[in-house]
């Protein structure tokens, strides 16, 4: 069978993104020359009114001040061992249970640094080079089938493992599952849609580094911690048949880029956590109670439905649970309020700072299933 070609070729750093060429293959169309950003409030209004889909444009990404940037560096240093341990655990579960040499497919963009770290761990622990791609998935629009075709034409479909940073309520996990069902129904190979993530506070997968709702440093910033690449774009004006979904490379932010600093800081701790990782993986795979605890309960989805009803939200998509999702709300949406499980938690320092900068009230809710939840303002 001949290998299919696409209208758009794969992209590599440093021509696209700030990661090294061997760290990730971006299956995206370069839209860097286009002006796709819009005012946050106007963009939110158009999305909520149904006049536009969120993936058709890009938000103007909020750039936090110097105090917040300093807090990111403190957080990264303090959490490096915990992040390295989570990377090691999820990578070892993938190698033991999914594929000895997996084909890592990160969901852009939060999945990309996680996929790179998992690839580095597999090289560190097993001496193998796992191929790593980044592709786009869009809520309500599905996964980039052109990108999937590109991957399965070059790798064993059974080796494909989809990677993301964390789960919130599980919307992307459900989107991925539905998209892969549709892909198989259309004649493509059946791919395993269970996400591999660093943190699974929503209880959506069995392949995770932790279920704790803890701060993953890559959630603290936008493109400057994700290879200087924007969110993905699916817009018929710019993406034609046979083309990958699009994204932009923000070269002008190079002086603020900490993408590789995050990777190096975490991977430098691999040796220090190796024994802990081995013990945790053994427990998760063979201890009876731990094996049972890994089964998804989708408890996060039920929790968010209750919050949406209590606060009169017209859609659960306006409630973003977990530290990572709450941070995203404050960085790139129009936030309404933030709910926290307890006041003054150390892991919420960056959230308190962002909320203060943007004038967003914080409400203490001890009954939360997550450590925090960000609520988006309706009719922005």
Coordinates of C-alpha atoms in Angstrom, one line a residue:
X1 CA 0.0 0.0 0.0
X2 CA 1.4 3.4 -0.9
X3 CA 1.9 6.0 1.8
X4 CA -0.6 8.8 1.4
X5 CA 0.7 12.3 1.1
X6 CA -1.0 15.4 2.4
X7 CA -1.4 18.9 1.0
X8 CA 0.4 20.3 4.0
X9 CA 3.7 18.7 5.1
X10 CA 4.6 18.0 8.7
X11 CA 6.3 20.8 10.6
X12 CA 9.4 20.7 12.8
X13 CA 11.3 23.1 15.1
X14 CA 13.0 25.5 14.9
X15 CA 11.2 26.5 11.7
X16 CA 7.9 25.9 13.5
X17 CA 7.8 26.0 17.3
X18 CA 10.7 26.2 19.7
X19 CA 11.1 22.5 20.4
X20 CA 14.0 20.5 18.8
X21 CA 13.1 18.7 15.6
X22 CA 13.4 15.3 17.1
X23 CA 11.2 16.0 20.1
X24 CA 7.9 16.4 18.2
X25 CA 6.5 16.3 14.7
X26 CA 3.7 18.9 14.4
X27 CA 0.9 17.7 12.1
X28 CA -0.4 21.2 11.6
X29 CA -0.7 23.8 8.9
X30 CA 1.3 26.9 9.6
X31 CA -1.0 29.9 9.8
X32 CA 1.5 32.3 11.3
X33 CA 1.1 34.8 8.5
X34 CA -2.6 35.3 9.3
X35 CA -4.3 37.6 11.8
X36 CA -6.6 35.3 13.6
X37 CA -6.7 36.9 17.1
X38 CA -9.6 38.9 18.3
X39 CA -10.7 40.9 21.4
X40 CA -11.5 38.4 24.2
X41 CA -14.9 39.9 25.0
X42 CA -16.1 40.2 21.4
X43 CA -14.7 36.7 20.6
X44 CA -16.6 35.2 23.6
X45 CA -19.8 37.0 22.6
X46 CA -19.6 35.5 19.1
X47 CA -18.9 32.0 20.4
X48 CA -21.7 32.1 23.0
X49 CA -24.2 33.5 20.5
X50 CA -23.5 30.8 18.0
X51 CA -22.1 33.2 15.4
X52 CA -18.7 31.5 15.5
X53 CA -17.0 28.4 16.7
X54 CA -14.2 28.8 19.2
X55 CA -11.7 27.0 16.8
X56 CA -12.3 29.4 14.0
X57 CA -10.2 32.1 15.6
X58 CA -7.7 32.6 18.4
X59 CA -7.9 34.6 21.6
X60 CA -5.4 37.3 22.3
X61 CA -3.5 35.5 24.9
X62 CA -3.2 37.2 28.3
X63 CA 0.4 37.8 29.2
X64 CA 0.7 37.8 33.0
X65 CA 3.0 40.3 34.8
X66 CA 6.5 39.9 36.3
X67 CA 5.2 38.7 39.7
X68 CA 3.3 35.9 38.0
X69 CA 6.3 35.0 35.8
X70 CA 8.4 34.7 38.9
X71 CA 5.8 32.5 40.5
X72 CA 5.9 30.2 37.5
X73 CA 9.6 29.6 38.1
X74 CA 9.1 29.0 41.8
X75 CA 6.3 26.5 41.0
X76 CA 8.4 24.7 38.4
X77 CA 11.3 24.2 40.8
X78 CA 9.0 23.1 43.7
X79 CA 7.0 20.7 41.6
X80 CA 9.7 19.2 39.4
X81 CA 10.0 15.9 41.3
X82 CA 6.2 15.5 41.4
X83 CA 5.9 16.2 37.7
X84 CA 8.8 13.8 36.9
X85 CA 7.1 11.1 39.0
X86 CA 3.8 11.5 37.2
X87 CA 5.6 11.5 33.8
X88 CA 7.4 8.3 34.8
X89 CA 4.3 6.5 36.1
X90 CA 2.1 7.3 33.0
X91 CA 5.0 6.4 30.6
X92 CA 5.7 3.1 32.3
X93 CA 2.0 2.2 32.3
X94 CA 1.9 2.9 28.5
X95 CA 5.0 0.7 27.9
X96 CA 3.8 -2.1 30.1
X97 CA 0.1 -2.1 29.0
X98 CA -0.2 -0.5 25.6
X99 CA 3.0 -0.8 23.4
X100 CA 6.7 -1.5 24.1
X101 CA 7.6 1.3 21.7
X102 CA 4.5 3.5 21.6
X103 CA 3.6 6.0 18.9
X104 CA 2.8 9.0 21.1
X105 CA 0.2 11.3 19.7
X106 CA -0.3 14.4 21.7
X107 CA -3.4 16.5 21.6
X108 CA -2.4 20.1 20.8
X109 CA -1.4 22.0 22.7
X110 CA -1.5 21.0 26.3
X111 CA -0.5 17.4 25.4
X112 CA 2.6 18.4 23.6
X113 CA 5.0 19.0 26.5
X114 CA 3.7 16.0 28.2
X115 CA 4.3 13.8 25.1
X116 CA 7.8 15.1 24.9
X117 CA 8.5 14.3 28.6
X118 CA 7.0 10.8 28.1
X119 CA 9.2 10.3 25.1
X120 CA 12.2 11.5 27.1
X121 CA 11.3 9.1 30.0
X122 CA 11.0 6.1 27.6
X123 CA 14.4 7.0 26.2
X124 CA 15.9 7.3 29.8
X125 CA 14.3 4.2 31.2
X126 CA 14.2 1.9 28.1
X127 CA 16.7 3.2 25.7
X128 CA 14.2 3.5 22.8
X129 CA 13.1 6.4 20.7
X130 CA 9.3 6.6 20.6
X131 CA 7.9 8.6 17.7
X132 CA 5.9 11.6 18.8
X133 CA 3.4 13.6 16.9
X134 CA 1.1 16.5 17.9
X135 CA -2.3 16.7 16.2
X136 CA -5.5 18.8 16.7
X137 CA -8.8 17.8 18.2
X138 CA -11.7 20.3 18.4
X139 CA -14.7 20.0 20.7
X140 CA -17.8 19.4 18.6
X141 CA -15.8 19.0 15.4
X142 CA -13.7 15.9 16.2
X143 CA -10.1 14.9 15.5
X144 CA -8.0 15.8 12.5
X145 CA -8.5 12.8 10.3
X146 CA -5.9 13.9 7.8
X147 CA -3.3 13.8 10.6
X148 CA -4.6 10.4 11.8
X149 CA -4.3 9.0 8.2
X150 CA -0.7 10.3 8.1
X151 CA 0.2 8.4 11.4
X152 CA -1.5 5.1 10.7
X153 CA 0.1 4.9 7.3
X154 CA 3.5 5.0 8.9
X155 CA 3.1 3.2 12.2
X156 CA 1.3 0.2 13.6
X157 CA -2.2 1.4 14.6
X158 CA -2.0 -0.8 17.8
X159 CA 1.0 1.3 19.0
X160 CA -0.8 4.6 18.9
X161 CA -1.3 6.2 22.3
X162 CA -3.1 9.6 22.6
X163 CA -1.6 11.9 25.2
X164 CA -3.0 15.0 27.0
X165 CA -1.9 17.1 30.0
X166 CA -4.8 16.4 32.3
X167 CA -8.6 15.7 32.4
X168 CA -11.2 18.2 33.5
X169 CA -14.7 16.9 33.4
X170 CA -13.8 14.6 30.5
X171 CA -15.2 16.5 27.4
X172 CA -12.1 15.9 25.3
X173 CA -11.9 12.2 26.4
X174 CA -15.5 11.8 25.2
X175 CA -14.7 13.8 22.0
X176 CA -11.7 11.6 21.2
X177 CA -13.7 8.4 21.8
X178 CA -16.5 9.5 19.5
X179 CA -14.1 10.7 16.8
X180 CA -12.3 7.4 16.8
X181 CA -15.5 5.5 16.6
X182 CA -16.4 7.6 13.5
X183 CA -12.9 7.0 12.0
X184 CA -13.3 3.2 12.4
X185 CA -16.8 3.3 11.0
X186 CA -15.5 5.2 7.9
X187 CA -13.1 2.4 7.2
X188 CA -10.0 3.4 9.2
X189 CA -8.3 1.1 11.7
X190 CA -9.7 0.9 15.2
X191 CA -7.5 3.0 17.5
X192 CA -7.4 2.9 21.3
X193 CA -9.0 6.1 22.5
X194 CA -8.1 5.9 26.2
X195 CA -6.1 9.0 27.0
X196 CA -2.7 8.9 28.7
X197 CA -2.5 11.9 31.0
X198 CA -0.3 13.3 33.8
X199 CA -3.3 14.0 36.0
X200 CA -6.8 12.5 35.9
X201 CA -8.9 14.3 38.6
X202 CA -12.0 13.7 36.5
X203 CA -11.6 9.9 36.7
X204 CA -11.8 9.5 32.9
X205 CA -9.0 7.0 32.1
X206 CA -7.0 4.2 33.6
X207 CA -3.7 5.5 32.2
X208 CA -2.5 8.4 34.4
X209 CA 0.3 9.6 36.5
X210 CA -1.9 10.7 39.4
X211 CA -5.5 11.5 40.1
X212 CA -4.6 14.4 42.3
X213 CA -5.8 17.8 41.2
X214 CA -2.4 19.3 41.4
X215 CA -0.7 22.2 39.5
X216 CA 1.1 21.1 36.4
X217 CA 3.5 23.9 35.6
X218 CA 2.8 23.7 31.9
X219 CA -0.8 24.9 32.7
X220 CA 0.5 28.2 34.2
X221 CA 1.2 29.9 30.8
X222 CA 0.0 29.8 27.3
X223 CA 2.2 29.4 24.2
X224 CA 5.4 30.4 26.1
X225 CA 5.4 27.0 27.8
X226 CA 4.1 25.1 24.8
X227 CA 6.7 25.6 22.2
X228 CA 5.4 29.1 21.2
X229 CA 2.6 27.5 19.3
X230 CA -1.0 28.8 19.4
X231 CA -4.2 26.8 20.0
X232 CA -5.3 25.0 16.9
X233 CA -7.5 26.5 14.3
X234 CA -10.2 24.8 12.2
X235 CA -11.6 27.4 9.8
X236 CA -12.8 26.6 6.3
X237 CA -11.4 29.9 5.1
X238 CA -7.9 28.6 5.8
X239 CA -8.0 24.8 6.0
X240 CA -8.9 23.0 2.8
X241 CA -9.4 19.3 1.9
X242 CA -6.4 17.2 2.6
X243 CA -4.8 19.8 4.9
X244 CA -4.0 19.5 8.6
X245 CA -5.8 21.7 11.1
X246 CA -3.8 24.9 11.6
X247 CA -1.9 26.8 14.2
X248 CA 0.5 29.8 14.6
X249 CA 4.1 30.0 15.7
X250 CA 4.5 33.1 17.9
X251 CA 8.1 33.9 17.0
X252 CA 7.8 37.4 18.6
X253 CA 7.5 35.8 22.1
X254 CA 10.9 34.0 21.8
X255 CA 12.4 36.2 24.6
X256 CA 9.7 35.0 27.0
X257 CA 9.8 31.3 26.0
X258 CA 10.3 28.8 28.9
X259 CA 9.1 25.7 27.0
X260 CA 12.5 23.9 27.0
X261 CA 13.3 25.1 30.5
X262 CA 10.2 23.2 31.7
X263 CA 11.2 20.1 29.9
X264 CA 14.8 20.1 31.1
X265 CA 13.9 21.0 34.7
X266 CA 11.5 18.0 34.9
X267 CA 13.6 15.5 33.0
X268 CA 16.7 16.3 35.1
X269 CA 14.7 14.8 38.0
X270 CA 14.1 11.4 36.3
X271 CA 16.9 9.6 38.1
X272 CA 15.8 10.9 41.4
X273 CA 12.3 9.6 41.1
X274 CA 13.0 6.3 39.3
X275 CA 12.7 4.1 42.3
X276 CA 9.4 5.7 43.4
X277 CA 8.0 5.4 39.9
X278 CA 8.8 1.7 39.8
X279 CA 7.1 1.1 43.2
X280 CA 4.0 3.1 42.2
X281 CA 3.6 1.4 38.9
X282 CA 3.9 -2.1 40.5
X283 CA 1.2 -1.1 43.0
X284 CA -1.1 0.3 40.3
X285 CA -0.7 -2.8 38.2
X286 CA -0.8 -5.6 40.7
X287 CA -2.3 -4.4 44.0
X288 CA -5.9 -5.5 44.0
X289 CA -7.3 -2.3 45.5
X290 CA -5.2 0.0 43.3
X291 CA -6.2 -1.9 40.1
X292 CA -9.8 -1.4 41.1
X293 CA -9.3 2.3 41.8
X294 CA -7.9 2.9 38.3
X295 CA -11.2 2.2 36.7
X296 CA -12.8 5.4 35.5
X297 CA -15.9 6.6 37.4
X298 CA -16.5 9.8 35.4
X299 CA -17.2 11.5 38.8
X300 CA -15.9 14.8 37.5
X301 CA -18.7 15.0 34.9
X302 CA -21.4 14.5 37.5
X303 CA -19.8 17.1 39.7
X304 CA -19.6 19.7 37.0
X305 CA -23.3 19.1 36.0
X306 CA -24.3 19.9 39.6
X307 CA -22.2 23.1 39.6
X308 CA -23.7 24.2 36.3
X309 CA -27.2 23.7 37.6
X310 CA -26.5 25.5 40.9
X311 CA -25.0 28.5 39.3
X312 CA -27.6 28.7 36.5
X313 CA -25.1 28.0 33.6
X314 CA -26.8 27.2 30.3
X315 CA -24.0 24.7 29.5
X316 CA -21.5 22.6 31.5
X317 CA -18.9 24.0 29.0
X318 CA -19.0 27.2 31.1
X319 CA -17.6 25.4 34.1
X320 CA -14.0 24.4 33.9
X321 CA -12.9 22.1 36.7
X322 CA -9.4 21.5 38.1
X323 CA -6.3 23.6 38.5
X324 CA -5.2 23.4 34.9
X325 CA -8.6 24.3 33.4
X326 CA -9.2 27.1 35.9
X327 CA -5.9 28.6 34.9
X328 CA -6.9 28.5 31.3
X329 CA -10.1 30.3 32.0
X330 CA -8.2 33.1 33.7
X331 CA -5.5 33.2 30.9
X332 CA -7.7 33.1 27.8
X333 CA -11.4 33.4 28.4
X334 CA -13.7 35.9 30.1
X335 CA -13.9 34.6 33.6
X336 CA -16.9 35.2 35.9
X337 CA -15.7 33.7 39.2
X338 CA -13.4 31.0 40.6
X339 CA -14.5 28.4 43.1
X340 CA -11.9 26.9 45.5
X341 CA -12.1 24.1 47.9
X342 CA -10.2 25.9 50.6
X343 CA -8.7 29.4 51.1
X344 CA -5.0 30.1 50.7
X345 CA -3.9 26.7 49.3
X346 CA -0.2 27.0 48.1
X347 CA -1.1 25.5 44.7
X348 CA -3.6 28.3 44.1
X349 CA -1.2 31.1 44.5
X350 CA -1.0 31.7 40.7
X351 CA -4.8 31.5 40.5
X352 CA -5.2 34.1 43.3
X353 CA -2.8 36.4 41.5
X354 CA -4.4 36.0 38.1
X355 CA -7.9 36.5 39.6
X356 CA -6.7 39.7 41.3
X357 CA -5.1 41.0 38.1
X358 CA -8.4 40.4 36.2
X359 CA -10.8 41.5 39.0
X360 CA -12.4 38.0 39.3
X361 CA -14.0 37.1 42.7
X362 CA -13.0 33.9 44.4
X363 CA -15.6 31.8 46.4
X364 CA -14.6 29.2 48.9
X365 CA -16.6 25.9 48.4
X366 CA -15.4 23.1 50.8
X367 CA -17.7 20.6 49.0
X368 CA -15.9 20.8 45.6
X369 CA -14.8 17.5 44.1
X370 CA -11.8 19.4 42.6
X371 CA -9.5 21.8 44.3
X372 CA -10.9 24.6 42.1
X373 CA -13.3 25.4 39.3
X374 CA -13.3 28.3 36.9
X375 CA -16.7 29.7 35.7
X376 CA -16.9 31.5 32.4
X377 CA -19.0 34.6 32.1
X378 CA -22.1 34.1 30.0
X379 CA -23.3 36.8 27.6
X380 CA -19.8 38.3 27.8

